[in-house]
mmCIF file of C-alpha atoms and ligand atoms in Angstrom:
data_model
loop_
_atom_site.group_PDB
_atom_site.id
_atom_site.type_symbol
_atom_site.label_atom_id
_atom_site.label_comp_id
_atom_site.label_asym_id
_atom_site.label_seq_id
_atom_site.Cartn_x
_atom_site.Cartn_y
_atom_site.Cartn_z
ATOM 1 C CA MET R 186 -5.242 19.915 -16.565
ATOM 2 C CA LEU R 187 -6.346 20.380 -12.974
ATOM 3 C CA ARG R 188 -10.017 21.080 -12.743
ATOM 4 C CA ARG R 189 -10.623 22.727 -9.416
ATOM 5 C CA GLU R 190 -14.185 21.437 -9.220
ATOM 6 C CA GLY R 191 -12.692 17.991 -8.405
ATOM 7 C CA VAL R 192 -11.356 19.221 -5.082
ATOM 8 C CA GLU R 193 -14.346 21.414 -4.402
ATOM 9 C CA GLY R 194 -16.643 18.486 -5.113
ATOM 10 C CA VAL R 195 -14.919 16.400 -2.439
ATOM 11 C CA GLU R 196 -14.979 19.205 0.088
ATOM 12 C CA GLY R 197 -18.650 19.735 -0.649
ATOM 13 C CA GLU R 198 -19.522 16.225 0.493
ATOM 14 C CA GLY R 199 -19.305 17.072 4.153
ATOM 15 C CA HIS R 200 -15.697 16.082 4.708
ATOM 16 C CA ASP R 201 -13.624 18.392 6.842
ATOM 17 C CA ALA R 202 -12.590 21.142 4.456
ATOM 18 C CA ARG R 203 -9.115 21.616 5.954
ATOM 19 C CA ALA R 204 -7.625 20.684 2.595
ATOM 20 C CA GLU R 205 -4.134 21.983 2.190
ATOM 21 C CA GLY R 206 -1.699 21.827 -0.683
ATOM 22 C CA ARG R 207 2.020 21.641 -0.110
ATOM 23 C CA GLY R 208 5.029 20.303 -1.948
ATOM 24 C CA VAL R 209 7.274 17.534 -0.634
ATOM 25 C CA LYS R 210 11.021 17.720 -1.132
ATOM 26 C CA GLY R 211 12.931 15.024 -2.976
ATOM 27 C CA VAL R 212 10.565 14.308 -5.856
ATOM 28 C CA PRO R 213 12.726 13.592 -8.896
ATOM 29 C CA PRO R 214 12.695 16.042 -11.787
ATOM 30 C CA GLY R 215 9.896 15.331 -14.208
ATOM 31 C CA PHE R 216 7.563 13.943 -11.578
ATOM 32 C CA PRO R 217 4.680 16.260 -10.676
ATOM 33 C CA GLU R 218 5.064 17.767 -7.243
ATOM 34 C CA TRP R 219 3.025 15.982 -4.587
ATOM 35 C CA LYS R 220 0.074 18.001 -3.461
ATOM 36 C CA VAL R 221 -1.304 16.917 -0.099
ATOM 37 C CA PHE R 222 -4.940 17.409 0.950
ATOM 38 C CA ARG R 223 -5.583 16.786 4.632
ATOM 39 C CA PHE R 224 -8.889 15.776 6.200
ATOM 40 C CA ALA R 225 -9.904 15.037 9.779
ATOM 41 C CA GLU R 226 -12.239 12.213 8.770
ATOM 42 C CA VAL R 227 -13.338 10.601 5.525
ATOM 43 C CA GLY R 228 -15.019 7.343 4.566
ATOM 44 C CA SER R 229 -11.992 6.091 2.654
ATOM 45 C CA THR R 230 -9.071 8.125 1.322
ATOM 46 C CA ASN R 231 -9.042 5.775 -1.701
ATOM 47 C CA THR R 232 -12.625 6.750 -2.503
ATOM 48 C CA VAL R 233 -11.951 10.466 -2.056
ATOM 49 C CA ALA R 234 -8.781 10.278 -4.190
ATOM 50 C CA ALA R 235 -10.625 8.299 -6.909
ATOM 51 C CA ARG R 236 -13.373 10.917 -7.063
ATOM 52 C CA MET R 237 -10.783 13.662 -7.313
ATOM 53 C CA ALA R 238 -8.994 11.723 -10.071
ATOM 54 C CA GLU R 239 -12.255 11.227 -11.966
ATOM 55 C CA ALA R 240 -12.829 14.978 -11.736
ATOM 56 C CA GLY R 241 -9.403 15.660 -13.248
ATOM 57 C CA ALA R 242 -7.019 15.879 -10.274
ATOM 58 C CA PRO R 243 -3.461 15.445 -11.530
ATOM 59 C CA GLU R 244 -0.902 12.780 -10.812
ATOM 60 C CA GLY R 245 0.693 13.560 -7.465
ATOM 61 C CA THR R 246 -2.560 14.376 -5.679
ATOM 62 C CA CYS R 247 -2.419 12.909 -2.157
ATOM 63 C CA VAL R 248 -5.338 12.588 0.276
ATOM 64 C CA VAL R 249 -4.553 12.114 3.983
ATOM 65 C CA ALA R 250 -7.088 11.550 6.762
ATOM 66 C CA GLU R 251 -6.716 11.319 10.528
ATOM 67 C CA THR R 252 -9.417 8.646 10.649
ATOM 68 C CA GLN R 253 -11.479 6.688 8.131
ATOM 69 C CA THR R 254 -15.000 5.507 8.867
ATOM 70 C CA GLY R 255 -15.022 3.090 5.912
ATOM 71 C CA GLY R 256 -11.380 2.165 5.372
ATOM 72 C CA ARG R 257 -11.028 -0.610 2.813
ATOM 73 C CA GLY R 258 -8.495 -3.409 2.616
ATOM 74 C CA ARG R 259 -7.818 -6.036 0.005
ATOM 75 C CA MET R 260 -10.429 -8.651 -0.874
ATOM 76 C CA GLY R 261 -13.256 -6.449 0.291
ATOM 77 C CA ARG R 262 -12.054 -6.464 3.859
ATOM 78 C CA THR R 263 -12.494 -3.615 6.285
ATOM 79 C CA TRP R 264 -9.377 -1.634 7.178
ATOM 80 C CA HIS R 265 -9.714 -0.334 10.717
ATOM 81 C CA SER R 266 -8.437 3.229 10.763
ATOM 82 C CA PRO R 267 -8.562 4.738 14.251
ATOM 83 C CA PRO R 268 -6.726 7.939 15.206
ATOM 84 C CA GLY R 269 -2.982 7.485 15.541
ATOM 85 C CA GLY R 270 -2.381 5.903 12.146
ATOM 86 C CA LEU R 271 -1.282 7.319 8.816
ATOM 87 C CA TRP R 272 -4.019 6.758 6.225
ATOM 88 C CA PHE R 273 -3.457 8.193 2.768
ATOM 89 C CA SER R 274 -3.955 7.641 -0.962
ATOM 90 C CA VAL R 275 -2.151 8.992 -4.001
ATOM 91 C CA VAL R 276 -3.356 9.514 -7.566
ATOM 92 C CA LEU R 277 -1.068 8.197 -10.304
ATOM 93 C CA ARG R 278 -1.562 8.303 -14.052
ATOM 94 C CA PRO R 279 1.019 5.837 -15.408
ATOM 95 C CA ALA R 280 1.347 5.363 -19.148
ATOM 96 C CA VAL R 281 1.450 1.564 -18.836
ATOM 97 C CA ALA R 282 -0.753 -1.312 -19.966
ATOM 98 C CA PRO R 283 -3.462 -2.409 -17.512
ATOM 99 C CA LYS R 284 -1.662 -5.765 -17.121
ATOM 100 C CA ASP R 285 1.256 -3.913 -15.480
ATOM 101 C CA VAL R 286 -0.837 -1.998 -12.962
ATOM 102 C CA GLY R 287 -0.498 -4.766 -10.353
ATOM 103 C CA LYS R 288 3.243 -4.100 -10.233
ATOM 104 C CA LEU R 289 2.494 -0.741 -8.652
ATOM 105 C CA SER R 290 1.339 -2.411 -5.451
ATOM 106 C CA LEU R 291 4.788 -3.938 -5.126
ATOM 107 C CA VAL R 292 6.422 -0.584 -5.963
ATOM 108 C CA THR R 293 4.334 1.039 -3.217
ATOM 109 C CA GLY R 294 5.166 -1.740 -0.753
ATOM 110 C CA VAL R 295 8.900 -1.217 -1.319
ATOM 111 C CA ALA R 296 8.483 2.551 -0.842
ATOM 112 C CA VAL R 297 6.661 2.033 2.477
ATOM 113 C CA THR R 298 9.207 -0.546 3.666
ATOM 114 C CA GLU R 299 12.138 1.759 2.959
ATOM 115 C CA ALA R 300 10.351 4.747 4.496
ATOM 116 C CA ILE R 301 9.688 2.864 7.750
ATOM 117 C CA ARG R 302 13.283 1.676 7.858
ATOM 118 C CA GLU R 303 14.586 5.229 7.459
ATOM 119 C CA ALA R 304 12.030 7.361 9.295
ATOM 120 C CA ALA R 305 11.333 4.963 12.178
ATOM 121 C CA ALA R 306 14.664 3.104 12.206
ATOM 122 C CA LEU R 307 12.811 -0.227 12.450
ATOM 123 C CA PRO R 308 13.639 -3.479 10.576
ATOM 124 C CA ALA R 309 10.601 -3.393 8.270
ATOM 125 C CA MET R 310 10.180 -6.396 5.967
ATOM 126 C CA MET R 311 7.733 -7.195 3.169
ATOM 127 C CA LYS R 312 5.210 -9.963 3.514
ATOM 128 C CA TRP R 313 4.211 -10.964 -0.031
ATOM 129 C CA PRO R 314 2.687 -9.270 -1.868
ATOM 130 C CA ASN R 315 3.021 -5.890 -0.147
ATOM 131 C CA ASP R 316 2.199 -5.993 3.552
ATOM 132 C CA VAL R 317 4.900 -4.495 5.722
ATOM 133 C CA VAL R 318 5.769 -6.306 8.927
ATOM 134 C CA VAL R 319 7.999 -5.375 11.838
ATOM 135 C CA HIS R 320 9.067 -8.226 14.139
ATOM 136 C CA GLY R 321 6.454 -10.413 12.416
ATOM 137 C CA LYS R 322 3.510 -8.065 13.017
ATOM 138 C CA LYS R 323 1.708 -6.301 10.169
ATOM 139 C CA VAL R 324 2.151 -2.552 10.454
ATOM 140 C CA SER R 325 1.125 -1.511 6.955
ATOM 141 C CA GLY R 326 -1.041 -2.563 4.033
ATOM 142 C CA THR R 327 -1.521 -1.208 0.523
ATOM 143 C CA LEU R 328 -4.647 -1.171 -1.627
ATOM 144 C CA VAL R 329 -4.116 -0.298 -5.299
ATOM 145 C CA GLU R 330 -7.218 0.414 -7.344
ATOM 146 C CA GLY R 331 -7.629 1.889 -10.787
ATOM 147 C CA ARG R 332 -9.744 2.692 -13.753
ATOM 148 C CA TRP R 333 -8.861 1.966 -17.354
ATOM 149 C CA ARG R 334 -10.574 2.040 -20.700
ATOM 150 C CA GLY R 335 -9.368 -0.602 -23.133
ATOM 151 C CA GLU R 336 -5.603 -0.484 -22.985
ATOM 152 C CA ARG R 337 -5.487 3.042 -21.536
ATOM 153 C CA VAL R 338 -5.063 3.487 -17.780
ATOM 154 C CA GLU R 339 -7.064 6.548 -16.749
ATOM 155 C CA HIS R 340 -5.910 6.688 -13.158
ATOM 156 C CA ILE R 341 -4.552 4.584 -10.339
ATOM 157 C CA VAL R 342 -5.152 5.188 -6.646
ATOM 158 C CA ALA R 343 -2.574 3.672 -4.305
ATOM 159 C CA GLY R 344 -3.829 3.694 -0.727
ATOM 160 C CA VAL R 345 -1.500 3.103 2.200
ATOM 161 C CA GLY R 346 -2.335 2.452 5.824
ATOM 162 C CA ILE R 347 0.436 2.550 8.432
ATOM 163 C CA ASN R 348 -0.199 1.777 12.100
ATOM 164 C CA VAL R 349 2.059 4.525 13.421
ATOM 165 C CA ALA R 350 0.713 4.823 16.976
ATOM 166 C CA VAL R 351 -2.433 2.746 16.992
ATOM 167 C CA ASP R 352 -4.071 1.121 19.999
ATOM 168 C CA VAL R 353 -3.850 -2.436 18.700
ATOM 169 C CA ALA R 354 -5.918 -3.677 21.651
ATOM 170 C CA SER R 355 -8.869 -1.710 20.277
ATOM 171 C CA LEU R 356 -8.838 -3.615 16.964
ATOM 172 C CA PRO R 357 -11.125 -6.627 16.402
ATOM 173 C CA PRO R 358 -9.584 -9.878 17.732
ATOM 174 C CA GLU R 359 -8.858 -11.393 14.293
ATOM 175 C CA VAL R 360 -6.942 -8.248 13.258
ATOM 176 C CA ARG R 361 -5.331 -7.695 16.659
ATOM 177 C CA ALA R 362 -3.651 -11.086 16.563
ATOM 178 C CA LEU R 363 -1.589 -10.111 13.510
ATOM 179 C CA ALA R 364 -1.271 -6.336 13.797
ATOM 180 C CA GLY R 365 1.568 -4.264 15.151
ATOM 181 C CA THR R 366 2.177 -0.570 15.663
ATOM 182 C CA LEU R 367 5.386 1.425 15.244
ATOM 183 C CA LEU R 368 4.886 3.368 18.487
ATOM 184 C CA PRO R 369 2.557 2.923 21.459
ATOM 185 C CA PRO R 370 -0.693 4.875 21.198
ATOM 186 C CA HIS R 371 -0.397 8.483 22.425
ATOM 187 C CA ASP R 372 3.400 8.378 22.178
ATOM 188 C CA PRO R 373 4.639 12.001 22.200
ATOM 189 C CA GLY R 374 6.663 11.341 19.060
ATOM 190 C CA ALA R 375 3.697 10.028 17.071
ATOM 191 C CA ALA R 376 2.718 13.219 15.242
ATOM 192 C CA ALA R 377 6.306 13.886 14.142
ATOM 193 C CA LEU R 378 6.696 10.294 12.965
ATOM 194 C CA ARG R 379 3.443 10.440 10.974
ATOM 195 C CA ASP R 380 4.649 13.620 9.229
ATOM 196 C CA GLY R 381 8.132 12.199 8.676
ATOM 197 C CA LEU R 382 6.751 8.937 7.309
ATOM 198 C CA LEU R 383 4.417 10.660 4.888
ATOM 199 C CA GLU R 384 7.295 12.727 3.579
ATOM 200 C CA HIS R 385 9.576 9.687 3.300
ATOM 201 C CA VAL R 386 6.951 7.493 1.592
ATOM 202 C CA LEU R 387 6.131 10.195 -0.960
ATOM 203 C CA GLU R 388 9.802 10.819 -1.633
ATOM 204 C CA LYS R 389 10.528 7.076 -2.050
ATOM 205 C CA LEU R 390 7.390 6.477 -4.085
ATOM 206 C CA GLY R 391 8.189 9.378 -6.404
ATOM 207 C CA SER R 392 11.653 8.020 -7.005
ATOM 208 C CA LEU R 393 10.623 4.337 -7.413
ATOM 209 C CA TYR R 394 7.624 5.263 -9.561
ATOM 210 C CA GLY R 395 9.929 7.237 -11.831
ATOM 211 C CA ARG R 396 12.177 4.180 -12.142
ATOM 212 C CA PHE R 397 9.152 1.946 -12.776
ATOM 213 C CA LEU R 398 7.993 4.210 -15.610
ATOM 214 C CA SER R 399 11.430 4.209 -17.181
ATOM 215 C CA GLY R 400 11.630 0.400 -17.299
ATOM 216 C CA GLY R 401 13.319 -0.196 -13.943
ATOM 217 C CA PHE R 402 10.794 -2.615 -12.426
ATOM 218 C CA LEU R 403 13.316 -5.458 -12.140
ATOM 219 C CA GLU R 404 15.514 -3.293 -9.931
ATOM 220 C CA ILE R 405 12.515 -2.622 -7.658
ATOM 221 C CA LEU R 406 11.663 -6.305 -7.681
ATOM 222 C CA GLU R 407 15.165 -7.047 -6.474
ATOM 223 C CA LYS R 408 14.568 -4.764 -3.494
ATOM 224 C CA ALA R 409 11.291 -6.606 -2.778
ATOM 225 C CA ARG R 410 13.195 -9.893 -2.762
ATOM 226 C CA VAL R 411 15.814 -8.494 -0.386
ATOM 227 C CA TYR R 412 13.155 -7.171 2.008
ATOM 228 C CA SER R 413 10.968 -10.267 1.702
ATOM 229 C CA ASP R 414 9.864 -11.962 4.891
ATOM 230 C CA THR R 415 8.067 -14.660 2.888
ATOM 231 C CA LEU R 416 10.802 -16.175 0.722
ATOM 232 C CA GLY R 417 12.247 -19.370 2.113
ATOM 233 C CA ARG R 418 9.252 -19.905 4.397
ATOM 234 C CA GLU R 419 6.849 -22.817 4.492
ATOM 235 C CA ILE R 420 3.512 -21.332 3.543
ATOM 236 C CA GLU R 421 -0.099 -22.101 2.822
ATOM 237 C CA ALA R 422 -1.636 -19.961 0.111
ATOM 238 C CA ALA R 423 -5.383 -19.985 -0.434
ATOM 239 C CA CYS R 424 -6.843 -19.096 -3.803
ATOM 240 C CA SER R 425 -10.060 -19.793 -5.651
ATOM 241 C CA ASP R 426 -8.747 -23.233 -6.701
ATOM 242 C CA GLY R 427 -8.026 -24.280 -3.136
ATOM 243 C CA VAL R 428 -5.018 -24.246 -0.840
ATOM 244 C CA VAL R 429 -1.417 -24.577 -2.009
ATOM 245 C CA ARG R 430 1.143 -25.779 0.527
ATOM 246 C CA GLY R 431 4.857 -25.485 -0.055
ATOM 247 C CA THR R 432 7.954 -23.361 0.192
ATOM 248 C CA ALA R 433 7.975 -19.792 -1.129
ATOM 249 C CA VAL R 434 11.008 -19.941 -3.419
ATOM 250 C CA GLY R 435 10.811 -16.825 -5.536
ATOM 251 C CA ILE R 436 9.080 -13.708 -6.775
ATOM 252 C CA ASP R 437 9.050 -13.757 -10.564
ATOM 253 C CA ALA R 438 9.466 -10.929 -13.074
ATOM 254 C CA ASP R 439 5.759 -10.054 -12.821
ATOM 255 C CA GLY R 440 5.794 -9.948 -9.022
ATOM 256 C CA ALA R 441 4.048 -13.329 -8.663
ATOM 257 C CA LEU R 442 5.010 -15.612 -5.776
ATOM 258 C CA VAL R 443 6.572 -18.925 -6.825
ATOM 259 C CA ILE R 444 5.762 -21.799 -4.469
ATOM 260 C CA ARG R 445 7.563 -25.141 -4.612
ATOM 261 C CA THR R 446 5.055 -27.885 -3.823
ATOM 262 C CA CYS R 447 5.445 -31.662 -3.761
ATOM 263 C CA SER R 448 3.962 -31.758 -7.268
ATOM 264 C CA GLY R 449 6.012 -28.954 -8.812
ATOM 265 C CA GLU R 450 6.155 -25.158 -8.836
ATOM 266 C CA VAL R 451 3.018 -23.038 -8.596
ATOM 267 C CA ARG R 452 2.881 -19.372 -9.501
ATOM 268 C CA MET R 453 0.528 -17.213 -7.481
ATOM 269 C CA VAL R 454 -0.367 -13.692 -8.612
ATOM 270 C CA SER R 455 -2.404 -13.041 -5.487
ATOM 271 C CA GLY R 456 -3.632 -15.086 -2.602
ATOM 272 C CA ASP R 457 -4.300 -15.435 1.068
ATOM 273 C CA VAL R 458 -0.926 -16.426 2.435
ATOM 274 C CA SER R 459 -0.351 -18.152 5.749
ATOM 275 C CA VAL R 460 3.207 -18.440 6.939
ATOM 276 C CA ARG R 461 4.368 -21.383 9.022
ATOM 277 C CA SER R 462 7.132 -19.696 10.970
ATOM 278 C CA THR R 463 7.434 -21.501 14.299
ATOM 279 C CA GLY R 464 5.000 -24.307 13.769
ATOM 280 C CA ALA R 465 2.021 -21.957 13.976
ATOM 281 C CA VAL R 466 0.142 -20.749 10.911
ATOM 282 C CA HIS R 467 -0.473 -17.016 10.732
ATOM 283 C CA ALA R 468 -3.220 -15.897 8.372
ATOM 284 C CA GLU R 469 -2.060 -13.035 6.192
ATOM 285 C CA GLN R 470 -4.244 -10.813 4.075
ATOM 286 C CA ALA R 471 -3.708 -10.573 0.361
ATOM 287 C CA GLY R 472 -5.646 -10.610 -2.854
ATOM 288 C CA ARG R 473 -6.868 -13.944 -4.235
ATOM 289 C CA GLY R 474 -6.091 -15.771 -7.466
ATOM 290 C CA ARG R 475 -3.608 -18.077 -9.107
ATOM 291 C CA ARG R 476 -2.180 -18.378 -12.610
HETATM 292 C C1 BTN Y 1417 -4.699 -4.411 3.143
HETATM 293 O O1 BTN Y 1417 -3.674 -4.790 3.685
HETATM 294 O O2 BTN Y 1417 -5.734 -5.071 3.139
HETATM 295 C C2 BTN Y 1417 -4.686 -3.058 2.464
HETATM 296 C C3 BTN Y 1417 -5.046 -1.956 3.421
HETATM 297 C C4 BTN Y 1417 -5.039 -0.567 2.795
HETATM 298 C C5 BTN Y 1417 -5.539 0.495 3.758
HETATM 299 C C6 BTN Y 1417 -5.363 1.884 3.229
HETATM 300 S S1 BTN Y 1417 -5.654 3.109 4.471
HETATM 301 C C7 BTN Y 1417 -5.655 4.361 3.263
HETATM 302 C C8 BTN Y 1417 -6.368 3.803 2.056
HETATM 303 N N1 BTN Y 1417 -7.805 4.016 2.180
HETATM 304 C C9 BTN Y 1417 -8.465 2.873 2.270
HETATM 305 O O3 BTN Y 1417 -9.704 2.762 2.389
HETATM 306 N N2 BTN Y 1417 -7.624 1.843 2.219
HETATM 307 C C10 BTN Y 1417 -6.249 2.281 2.072
#
């Protein structure tokens, strides 16, 4: 049940109240229609969407902001969100076990990759686990957060940032070195591409999420393997146990990266991956941890 006070509560916090609800075409039957709420500026769309979810907002709620003052990335990092990008978060309420929630970040990454390929006609690839890169530069990241009680997932918030027409030169040096943008800042086509991308991502995500819920994760995983820019590369992956060096040889059935090292195969569920592409090591952002 949608409790309207969830939306009103968010608007009442001083965010721009230009919230708007509209449906997006292409959502498969059975999936709730996406309902998009637009804001000029928020702290973090993930935080706003989580508050709405906690107040009862239904699956399919989507929060979009033109800028974020406190955009969050993985591992507690800051996600710089100037004007020109597409910053949004969706509320999902999957009937899955908490252990399967991590798979949704891969599902979202595939949706963003395919949307960029179609809407922007660019050769988007996935950098494990779910960054999207174009010509080796990171143009998108995904932050999946959630709340569950025991074995019951209450809600998931999947937040997506896409550098559509961002002034990369304005980003901090450590981010600038790795970041890319789909269009130059102030490109006249930027607004249309942001709208088109949002529509494409929601359409793809609705379809892939539906397949995920009906047991089709392996099919989505296969897409992630096809789009992967990490597999076959010499990498360094940092986790709490230290640094693993080797060749990325696979993504297993749980979405973990399999690394062949000189002492055998290591399975990494999350980590800070550095890719040795042309002799240089590029630091990539990802979650941390190894199993
Ligand atoms: C990463 O690569 O570290 C993940 C970045 C995720 C950024 C998006 S922008 C919209 C949503 N709101 C946030 O605060 N973060 C996500």
